CSV table of C-alpha atoms in Angstrom, one decimal:
chain,number,residue,atom,x,y,z
A,207,UNK,CA,-3.0,-1.9,27.8
A,208,UNK,CA,-6.2,0.0,27.1
A,209,UNK,CA,-5.4,0.7,23.4
A,210,UNK,CA,-5.0,-3.0,22.7
A,211,UNK,CA,-8.3,-3.7,24.5
A,212,UNK,CA,-10.0,-1.0,22.4
A,213,UNK,CA,-8.5,-2.4,19.2
A,214,UNK,CA,-9.7,-5.9,20.1
A,215,UNK,CA,-13.1,-4.8,21.2
A,216,UNK,CA,-13.6,-2.7,18.1
A,217,UNK,CA,-12.5,-5.6,15.9
A,218,UNK,CA,-14.9,-8.0,17.6
A,219,UNK,CA,-17.7,-5.4,17.2
A,220,UNK,CA,-16.8,-4.8,13.5
A,221,UNK,CA,-16.5,-8.5,12.7
A,222,UNK,CA,-19.8,-9.2,14.4
A,223,UNK,CA,-21.7,-6.4,12.6
A,224,UNK,CA,-20.0,-6.6,9.2
A,225,UNK,CA,-18.5,-10.1,8.9
A,226,UNK,CA,-21.3,-11.1,6.5
A,227,UNK,CA,-20.6,-8.2,4.2
A,228,UNK,CA,-16.9,-9.1,4.2
A,229,UNK,CA,-17.8,-12.6,3.2
A,230,UNK,CA,-20.0,-11.4,0.4
A,231,UNK,CA,-17.3,-9.0,-0.8
A,232,UNK,CA,-14.7,-11.8,-0.8
A,233,UNK,CA,-17.0,-14.1,-2.8
A,234,UNK,CA,-17.6,-11.4,-5.4
A,235,UNK,CA,-13.9,-10.6,-5.7
A,236,UNK,CA,-12.3,-14.1,-5.7
A,237,UNK,CA,-13.7,-17.1,-7.5
A,238,UNK,CA,-11.2,-19.7,-6.1
A,239,UNK,CA,-12.4,-21.0,-2.8
A,240,UNK,CA,-9.0,-21.3,-1.1
A,241,UNK,CA,-7.8,-17.9,-2.3
A,242,UNK,CA,-11.2,-16.5,-1.3
A,243,UNK,CA,-10.6,-17.7,2.3
A,244,UNK,CA,-7.0,-16.2,2.2
A,245,UNK,CA,-8.5,-12.9,1.0
A,246,UNK,CA,-11.1,-13.0,3.8
A,247,UNK,CA,-8.4,-13.7,6.4
A,248,UNK,CA,-6.3,-10.9,4.9
A,249,UNK,CA,-9.3,-8.5,5.3
A,250,UNK,CA,-9.8,-9.5,8.9
A,251,UNK,CA,-6.1,-9.0,9.8
A,252,UNK,CA,-6.0,-5.7,8.0
A,253,UNK,CA,-9.1,-4.6,9.8
A,254,UNK,CA,-7.7,-5.5,13.2
A,255,UNK,CA,-4.4,-3.8,12.4
A,256,UNK,CA,-6.1,-0.7,11.1
A,257,UNK,CA,-8.4,-0.4,14.2
A,258,UNK,CA,-5.4,0.5,16.3
A,259,UNK,CA,-5.6,3.8,14.5
A,260,UNK,CA,-9.4,4.2,14.4
A,261,UNK,CA,-10.0,7.9,15.3
A,262,UNK,CA,-13.8,8.0,15.0
A,263,UNK,CA,-13.7,10.6,12.2
A,264,UNK,CA,-15.9,8.3,10.2
A,265,UNK,CA,-18.3,5.6,11.3
A,266,UNK,CA,-17.0,2.1,12.1
A,267,UNK,CA,-19.1,0.8,9.1
A,268,UNK,CA,-17.4,3.2,6.7
A,269,UNK,CA,-14.0,2.3,8.1
A,270,UNK,CA,-14.6,-1.4,7.8
A,271,UNK,CA,-15.7,-1.1,4.1
A,272,UNK,CA,-12.7,1.1,3.3
A,273,UNK,CA,-10.3,-1.3,4.7
A,274,UNK,CA,-12.0,-4.4,3.2
A,275,UNK,CA,-12.3,-2.8,-0.3
A,276,UNK,CA,-8.7,-1.6,-0.2
A,277,UNK,CA,-7.5,-5.2,0.7
A,278,UNK,CA,-9.8,-6.7,-1.9
A,279,UNK,CA,-8.6,-4.3,-4.6
A,280,UNK,CA,-5.0,-5.0,-3.8
A,281,UNK,CA,-5.7,-8.7,-3.9
A,282,UNK,CA,-7.4,-8.5,-7.3
A,283,UNK,CA,-4.6,-6.4,-8.7
A,284,UNK,CA,-2.1,-9.0,-7.5
A,285,UNK,CA,-4.1,-11.8,-9.1
A,286,UNK,CA,-4.4,-9.9,-12.3
A,287,UNK,CA,-0.7,-9.6,-12.5
A,288,UNK,CA,-0.4,-13.3,-11.9
A,289,UNK,CA,-3.0,-13.8,-14.7
A,290,UNK,CA,-5.4,-15.9,-12.7
A,291,UNK,CA,-8.6,-15.6,-11.0
A,292,UNK,CA,-10.2,-13.5,-13.7
A,293,UNK,CA,-13.5,-14.4,-15.1
A,294,UNK,CA,-14.6,-13.0,-18.4
A,295,UNK,CA,-18.0,-11.9,-19.3
A,296,UNK,CA,-18.5,-14.9,-21.4
A,297,UNK,CA,-18.8,-16.9,-18.2
A,298,UNK,CA,-22.1,-15.1,-17.5
A,299,UNK,CA,-25.2,-17.0,-18.2
A,300,UNK,CA,-28.8,-15.8,-17.8
A,301,UNK,CA,-29.9,-14.7,-14.3
A,302,UNK,CA,-33.2,-16.1,-13.4
A,303,UNK,CA,-35.8,-13.3,-13.6
A,304,UNK,CA,-36.1,-11.7,-10.2
A,305,UNK,CA,-39.9,-11.9,-10.1
A,306,UNK,CA,-40.0,-15.6,-10.8
A,307,UNK,CA,-40.1,-18.1,-7.9
A,308,UNK,CA,-36.7,-19.7,-7.7
A,309,UNK,CA,-35.3,-22.8,-6.1
A,310,UNK,CA,-32.2,-22.6,-3.9
A,311,UNK,CA,-30.2,-24.1,-6.7
A,312,UNK,CA,-31.4,-21.5,-9.1
A,313,UNK,CA,-30.7,-18.7,-6.6
A,314,UNK,CA,-27.2,-20.0,-6.0
A,315,UNK,CA,-26.6,-20.3,-9.8
A,316,UNK,CA,-27.9,-16.7,-10.3
A,317,UNK,CA,-25.6,-15.5,-7.5
A,318,UNK,CA,-22.6,-17.2,-9.1
A,319,UNK,CA,-23.3,-15.5,-12.3
A,320,UNK,CA,-23.8,-12.1,-10.7
A,321,UNK,CA,-20.5,-12.5,-8.9
A,322,UNK,CA,-18.8,-13.5,-12.2
A,323,UNK,CA,-20.2,-10.4,-13.7
A,324,UNK,CA,-18.9,-8.3,-10.9
A,325,UNK,CA,-15.5,-9.8,-11.2
A,326,UNK,CA,-15.3,-8.9,-14.8
A,327,UNK,CA,-15.9,-5.2,-14.1
A,328,UNK,CA,-13.2,-2.6,-13.8
A,329,UNK,CA,-12.0,-2.1,-10.2
A,330,UNK,CA,-13.9,1.2,-9.5
A,331,UNK,CA,-17.1,-0.3,-10.9
A,332,UNK,CA,-16.7,-3.4,-8.9
A,333,UNK,CA,-16.4,-1.5,-5.7
A,334,UNK,CA,-19.4,0.8,-6.4
A,335,UNK,CA,-21.5,-2.2,-7.4
A,336,UNK,CA,-20.8,-4.3,-4.3
A,337,UNK,CA,-21.4,-1.3,-2.0
A,338,UNK,CA,-24.7,-0.6,-3.8
A,339,UNK,CA,-25.7,-4.3,-3.3
A,340,UNK,CA,-24.9,-3.9,0.4
A,341,UNK,CA,-27.7,-1.3,0.4
A,342,UNK,CA,-25.5,1.7,0.9
A,343,UNK,CA,-26.8,5.0,-0.5
A,344,UNK,CA,-24.8,7.3,-2.8
A,345,UNK,CA,-23.4,9.6,-0.1
A,346,UNK,CA,-22.2,6.6,1.9
A,347,UNK,CA,-20.6,5.0,-1.1
A,348,UNK,CA,-19.0,8.4,-2.0
A,349,UNK,CA,-17.5,8.6,1.5
A,350,UNK,CA,-16.0,5.1,1.2
A,351,UNK,CA,-14.7,5.4,-2.4
A,352,UNK,CA,-13.8,9.1,-2.6
A,353,UNK,CA,-16.0,9.6,-5.6
A,354,UNK,CA,-18.5,12.4,-5.6
A,355,UNK,CA,-22.1,11.4,-4.8
A,356,UNK,CA,-23.1,12.5,-8.3
A,357,UNK,CA,-20.4,10.2,-9.8
A,358,UNK,CA,-21.7,7.3,-7.7
A,359,UNK,CA,-25.3,7.8,-8.8
A,360,UNK,CA,-24.3,8.1,-12.5
A,361,UNK,CA,-22.1,5.0,-12.2
A,362,UNK,CA,-24.8,2.9,-10.5
A,363,UNK,CA,-27.4,3.8,-13.2
A,364,UNK,CA,-25.0,2.9,-15.9
A,365,UNK,CA,-24.0,-0.4,-14.2
A,366,UNK,CA,-27.6,-1.4,-13.6
A,367,UNK,CA,-28.4,-0.8,-17.3
A,368,UNK,CA,-25.3,-2.7,-18.4
A,369,UNK,CA,-26.1,-5.5,-16.0
A,370,UNK,CA,-29.7,-5.8,-17.4
A,371,UNK,CA,-28.3,-5.7,-21.0
A,372,UNK,CA,-25.6,-8.3,-20.4
A,373,UNK,CA,-27.9,-10.7,-18.7
A,374,UNK,CA,-30.5,-10.2,-21.4
A,375,UNK,CA,-27.9,-10.9,-24.1
A,376,UNK,CA,-26.7,-14.0,-22.4
A,377,UNK,CA,-30.3,-15.2,-21.9
A,378,UNK,CA,-30.9,-14.9,-25.6
A,379,UNK,CA,-27.9,-17.0,-26.6
B,177,UNK,CA,-31.4,4.5,-5.9
B,178,UNK,CA,-33.7,3.9,-3.0
B,179,UNK,CA,-36.1,1.9,-5.2
B,180,UNK,CA,-36.5,-1.7,-4.3
B,181,UNK,CA,-34.0,-3.8,-6.3
B,182,UNK,CA,-34.5,-7.6,-6.4
B,183,UNK,CA,-30.7,-7.9,-7.0
B,184,UNK,CA,-30.1,-6.5,-3.5
B,185,UNK,CA,-32.4,-9.2,-2.1
B,186,UNK,CA,-30.6,-11.9,-4.1
B,187,UNK,CA,-27.2,-10.5,-2.8
B,188,UNK,CA,-28.3,-10.1,0.8
B,189,UNK,CA,-29.9,-13.6,0.9
B,190,UNK,CA,-26.8,-15.5,-0.1
B,191,UNK,CA,-25.5,-18.2,2.2
B,192,UNK,CA,-22.2,-16.9,3.5
B,193,UNK,CA,-21.4,-19.7,6.0
B,194,UNK,CA,-20.1,-18.9,9.4
B,195,UNK,CA,-16.6,-17.5,9.2
B,196,UNK,CA,-15.2,-16.5,12.5
B,197,UNK,CA,-11.5,-15.6,13.1
B,198,UNK,CA,-10.5,-15.8,16.7
B,199,UNK,CA,-8.5,-12.9,18.0
B,200,UNK,CA,-5.5,-15.1,18.6
B,201,UNK,CA,-5.5,-16.2,14.9
B,202,UNK,CA,-5.8,-12.6,13.8
B,203,UNK,CA,-2.8,-11.6,15.8
B,204,UNK,CA,-0.8,-14.7,14.7
B,205,UNK,CA,-1.6,-13.9,11.0
B,206,UNK,CA,-0.7,-10.2,11.5
B,207,UNK,CA,2.8,-11.4,12.8
B,208,UNK,CA,3.0,-13.8,9.8
B,209,UNK,CA,2.5,-10.9,7.3
B,210,UNK,CA,5.2,-8.9,9.0
B,211,UNK,CA,7.5,-12.0,8.6
B,212,UNK,CA,6.6,-12.3,4.9
B,213,UNK,CA,7.5,-8.6,4.3
B,214,UNK,CA,10.8,-9.0,6.2
B,215,UNK,CA,11.6,-12.2,4.2
B,216,UNK,CA,10.9,-10.4,0.9
B,217,UNK,CA,13.2,-7.5,1.9
B,218,UNK,CA,15.9,-10.0,3.0
B,219,UNK,CA,15.8,-11.6,-0.5
B,220,UNK,CA,16.5,-8.2,-2.0
B,221,UNK,CA,19.3,-7.5,0.4
B,222,UNK,CA,20.8,-10.9,-0.2
B,223,UNK,CA,21.3,-10.1,-3.9
B,224,UNK,CA,23.2,-7.0,-2.9
B,225,UNK,CA,25.2,-9.0,-0.3
B,226,UNK,CA,26.1,-11.4,-3.1
B,227,UNK,CA,27.4,-8.6,-5.3
B,228,UNK,CA,29.4,-7.2,-2.3
B,229,UNK,CA,30.9,-10.6,-1.5
B,230,UNK,CA,31.9,-11.3,-5.1
B,231,UNK,CA,33.5,-7.9,-5.8
B,232,UNK,CA,34.9,-7.8,-2.2
B,233,UNK,CA,36.7,-11.1,-2.9
B,234,UNK,CA,37.9,-9.8,-6.3
B,235,UNK,CA,39.2,-6.6,-4.7
B,236,UNK,CA,41.2,-8.6,-2.1
B,237,UNK,CA,42.6,-11.2,-4.6
B,238,UNK,CA,43.4,-9.1,-7.6
B,239,UNK,CA,46.5,-6.9,-7.3
B,240,UNK,CA,45.7,-4.5,-10.1
B,241,UNK,CA,44.8,-1.2,-8.4
B,242,UNK,CA,42.3,0.1,-11.1
B,243,UNK,CA,40.4,-3.2,-10.9
B,244,UNK,CA,40.3,-3.0,-7.1
B,245,UNK,CA,39.1,0.6,-7.3
B,246,UNK,CA,36.3,-0.6,-9.7
B,247,UNK,CA,35.3,-3.3,-7.2
B,248,UNK,CA,35.1,-0.9,-4.3
B,249,UNK,CA,33.0,1.5,-6.4
B,250,UNK,CA,30.6,-1.3,-7.3
B,251,UNK,CA,30.4,-2.3,-3.6
B,252,UNK,CA,29.5,1.4,-2.7
B,253,UNK,CA,26.9,1.3,-5.4
B,254,UNK,CA,25.4,-1.9,-3.9
B,255,UNK,CA,25.4,-0.4,-0.4
B,256,UNK,CA,23.6,2.7,-1.8
B,257,UNK,CA,20.9,0.5,-3.4
B,258,UNK,CA,20.4,-1.3,-0.1
B,259,UNK,CA,19.9,2.0,1.6
B,260,UNK,CA,17.3,3.0,-1.1
B,261,UNK,CA,15.5,-0.3,-0.8
B,262,UNK,CA,15.3,0.2,2.9
B,263,UNK,CA,13.6,3.5,2.3
B,264,UNK,CA,11.2,2.1,-0.2
B,265,UNK,CA,10.3,-0.8,2.1
B,266,UNK,CA,9.6,1.6,4.9
B,267,UNK,CA,7.4,3.8,2.7
B,268,UNK,CA,5.5,0.6,1.6
B,269,UNK,CA,4.7,-0.5,5.1
B,270,UNK,CA,3.7,3.1,6.0
B,271,UNK,CA,1.1,2.9,3.1
B,272,UNK,CA,-0.3,-0.3,4.6
B,273,UNK,CA,-1.2,1.6,7.8
B,274,UNK,CA,-3.2,4.1,5.7
B,275,UNK,CA,-5.5,1.2,4.7
B,276,UNK,CA,-8.6,3.1,6.0
B,277,UNK,CA,-8.3,6.0,3.6
B,278,UNK,CA,-10.9,6.2,1.0
B,279,UNK,CA,-10.3,4.0,-2.0
B,280,UNK,CA,-9.4,6.9,-4.4
B,281,UNK,CA,-6.8,8.3,-2.0
B,282,UNK,CA,-5.3,5.0,-1.0
B,283,UNK,CA,-4.9,3.6,-4.5
B,284,UNK,CA,-3.7,6.9,-6.0
B,285,UNK,CA,-1.1,7.1,-3.3
B,286,UNK,CA,-0.1,3.4,-3.8
B,287,UNK,CA,0.1,3.8,-7.6
B,288,UNK,CA,2.1,7.1,-7.4
B,289,UNK,CA,4.5,5.5,-4.9
B,290,UNK,CA,5.1,2.5,-7.2
B,291,UNK,CA,5.4,4.8,-10.2
B,292,UNK,CA,8.0,7.0,-8.5
B,293,UNK,CA,10.1,4.0,-7.6
B,294,UNK,CA,9.9,2.5,-11.1
B,295,UNK,CA,10.4,5.8,-13.0
B,296,UNK,CA,13.6,6.6,-11.1
B,297,UNK,CA,15.0,3.2,-11.4
B,298,UNK,CA,17.9,4.4,-13.6
B,299,UNK,CA,18.9,6.9,-10.9
B,300,UNK,CA,18.8,4.7,-7.8
B,301,UNK,CA,19.3,1.2,-9.2
B,302,UNK,CA,21.4,1.5,-12.4
B,303,UNK,CA,23.4,4.7,-12.1
B,304,UNK,CA,25.1,3.7,-8.8
B,305,UNK,CA,26.7,0.8,-10.7
B,306,UNK,CA,27.9,2.8,-13.7
B,307,UNK,CA,31.2,4.4,-12.3
B,308,UNK,CA,32.2,1.1,-10.7
B,309,UNK,CA,31.5,-1.0,-13.8
B,310,UNK,CA,33.3,1.5,-16.0
B,311,UNK,CA,36.4,1.5,-13.9
B,312,UNK,CA,36.3,-2.3,-13.3
B,313,UNK,CA,35.9,-3.0,-17.1
B,314,UNK,CA,38.6,-0.5,-17.9
B,315,UNK,CA,40.9,-2.0,-15.3
B,316,UNK,CA,40.4,-5.5,-16.6
B,317,UNK,CA,40.6,-4.6,-20.3
B,318,UNK,CA,43.6,-2.4,-20.1
B,319,UNK,CA,45.6,-4.3,-17.5
B,320,UNK,CA,49.3,-3.7,-18.0
B,321,UNK,CA,50.2,-7.4,-17.9
B,322,UNK,CA,47.8,-8.1,-20.8
B,323,UNK,CA,50.0,-8.5,-23.9
B,324,UNK,CA,47.3,-7.8,-26.4
B,325,UNK,CA,47.6,-4.7,-28.6
B,326,UNK,CA,45.8,-1.5,-27.5
B,327,UNK,CA,43.3,-1.8,-30.3
B,328,UNK,CA,42.3,-5.3,-29.2
B,329,UNK,CA,42.1,-4.1,-25.6
B,330,UNK,CA,39.8,-1.2,-26.7
B,331,UNK,CA,37.5,-3.6,-28.6
B,332,UNK,CA,37.3,-5.9,-25.5
B,333,UNK,CA,36.4,-2.9,-23.3
B,334,UNK,CA,33.8,-1.6,-25.7
B,335,UNK,CA,32.3,-5.0,-26.2
B,336,UNK,CA,32.0,-5.6,-22.5
B,337,UNK,CA,30.7,-2.1,-21.9
B,338,UNK,CA,28.0,-2.7,-24.6
B,339,UNK,CA,26.9,-5.9,-23.0
B,340,UNK,CA,26.5,-4.1,-19.6
B,341,UNK,CA,24.8,-1.2,-21.3
B,342,UNK,CA,22.3,-3.6,-23.1
B,343,UNK,CA,21.6,-5.2,-19.7
B,344,UNK,CA,21.0,-1.9,-18.1
B,345,UNK,CA,18.8,-0.7,-21.0
B,346,UNK,CA,16.7,-3.9,-20.7
B,347,UNK,CA,16.1,-3.3,-17.0
B,348,UNK,CA,15.2,0.4,-17.7
B,349,UNK,CA,12.9,-0.5,-20.6
B,350,UNK,CA,11.0,-3.1,-18.5
B,351,UNK,CA,10.5,-0.5,-15.8
B,352,UNK,CA,9.4,2.2,-18.2
B,353,UNK,CA,6.8,-0.2,-19.6
B,354,UNK,CA,5.5,-0.8,-16.1
B,355,UNK,CA,5.4,3.0,-15.6
B,356,UNK,CA,3.2,3.5,-18.7
B,357,UNK,CA,0.8,0.8,-17.4
B,358,UNK,CA,0.7,2.6,-14.0
B,359,UNK,CA,0.0,5.9,-15.8
B,360,UNK,CA,-3.0,4.4,-17.5
B,361,UNK,CA,-4.3,3.1,-14.1
B,362,UNK,CA,-3.7,6.5,-12.4
B,363,UNK,CA,-5.5,8.3,-15.3
B,364,UNK,CA,-8.4,5.9,-15.1
B,365,UNK,CA,-8.6,6.4,-11.3
B,366,UNK,CA,-8.6,10.2,-11.6
B,367,UNK,CA,-11.3,10.1,-14.2
B,368,UNK,CA,-13.4,7.7,-12.2
B,369,UNK,CA,-14.2,10.2,-9.5
B,370,UNK,CA,-15.8,12.8,-11.7
B,371,UNK,CA,-19.5,13.5,-12.1
B,372,UNK,CA,-19.6,12.8,-15.8
B,373,UNK,CA,-20.5,9.4,-17.1
B,374,UNK,CA,-17.3,7.3,-17.6
B,375,UNK,CA,-17.0,4.8,-20.4
B,376,UNK,CA,-16.2,1.3,-19.3
């Protein structure tokens, strides 16, 4: 039963190392708390199932992000078809300036708005942005998404500019 | 991109709680998902079983040979659709196991698989019913024990055939609409991986 042991061990290792990233991804993708928990469970189950086929051709980290993002993307597509769980950009308020001292409440509020902004993005942008926020570099994001590193860099620059603009506009309202 | 970004600090510093899923729960949920897929497939097969039961009963109770022949053809059509559904379900669960492919490859394959199934719906879902429906409606409309004049029988046949054709057209049209939406998604996905800036 060695394969099962390997699968379980790899899952425990992956969940320990990247569980936080999965939670942040689920929060960014799904606003509703119960559906967010369902999504998180779905990611963990898909990860465990997929690890039966883990062949080491990419790092465990890349593998985990690919599985999690594929599950999240399928979930979002399903929710869009059901016409729920979408947050428009009008839900975005001003994010507290990053160089200001912020209270926990303000920080939480800013995070909620950042997540709402991410949820309003197109699927590919949503994936690139969340991976960028997880401190992955362009080649790593390219390996996970299948985009070229150049496309990733361009996309991130554009997204950061749009983020700054959207938040500035909302702050002015 | 390696510059310090305060947004990354905000993101990394968020309170995520302590979500732990014990292995036994993971295995139980994995079995649950399999059950859900089986239940969904069973619902699709049940619709075919209903058609088979209905026309099977008609074939047994109605003495008119042309009507009976139509019923058997419809049953064969329903069995063919079951076989095709089985193939589509197998292909879908195969795609699940490729979950660790990169996002572009995974989603492109998923969208193309869905598109192929929807685009060919007339061939594997509608066409198998056409011979059976034509023979069945013909048998019912032109039954020898029907005293109506031939012109009236023809009008009844054409009216019934038009109703069925309208139903089939509706199914085909809805699926074509879904195909167009998928084409848009596939084009957006293919454009997304290029180096050039992409408009949002």
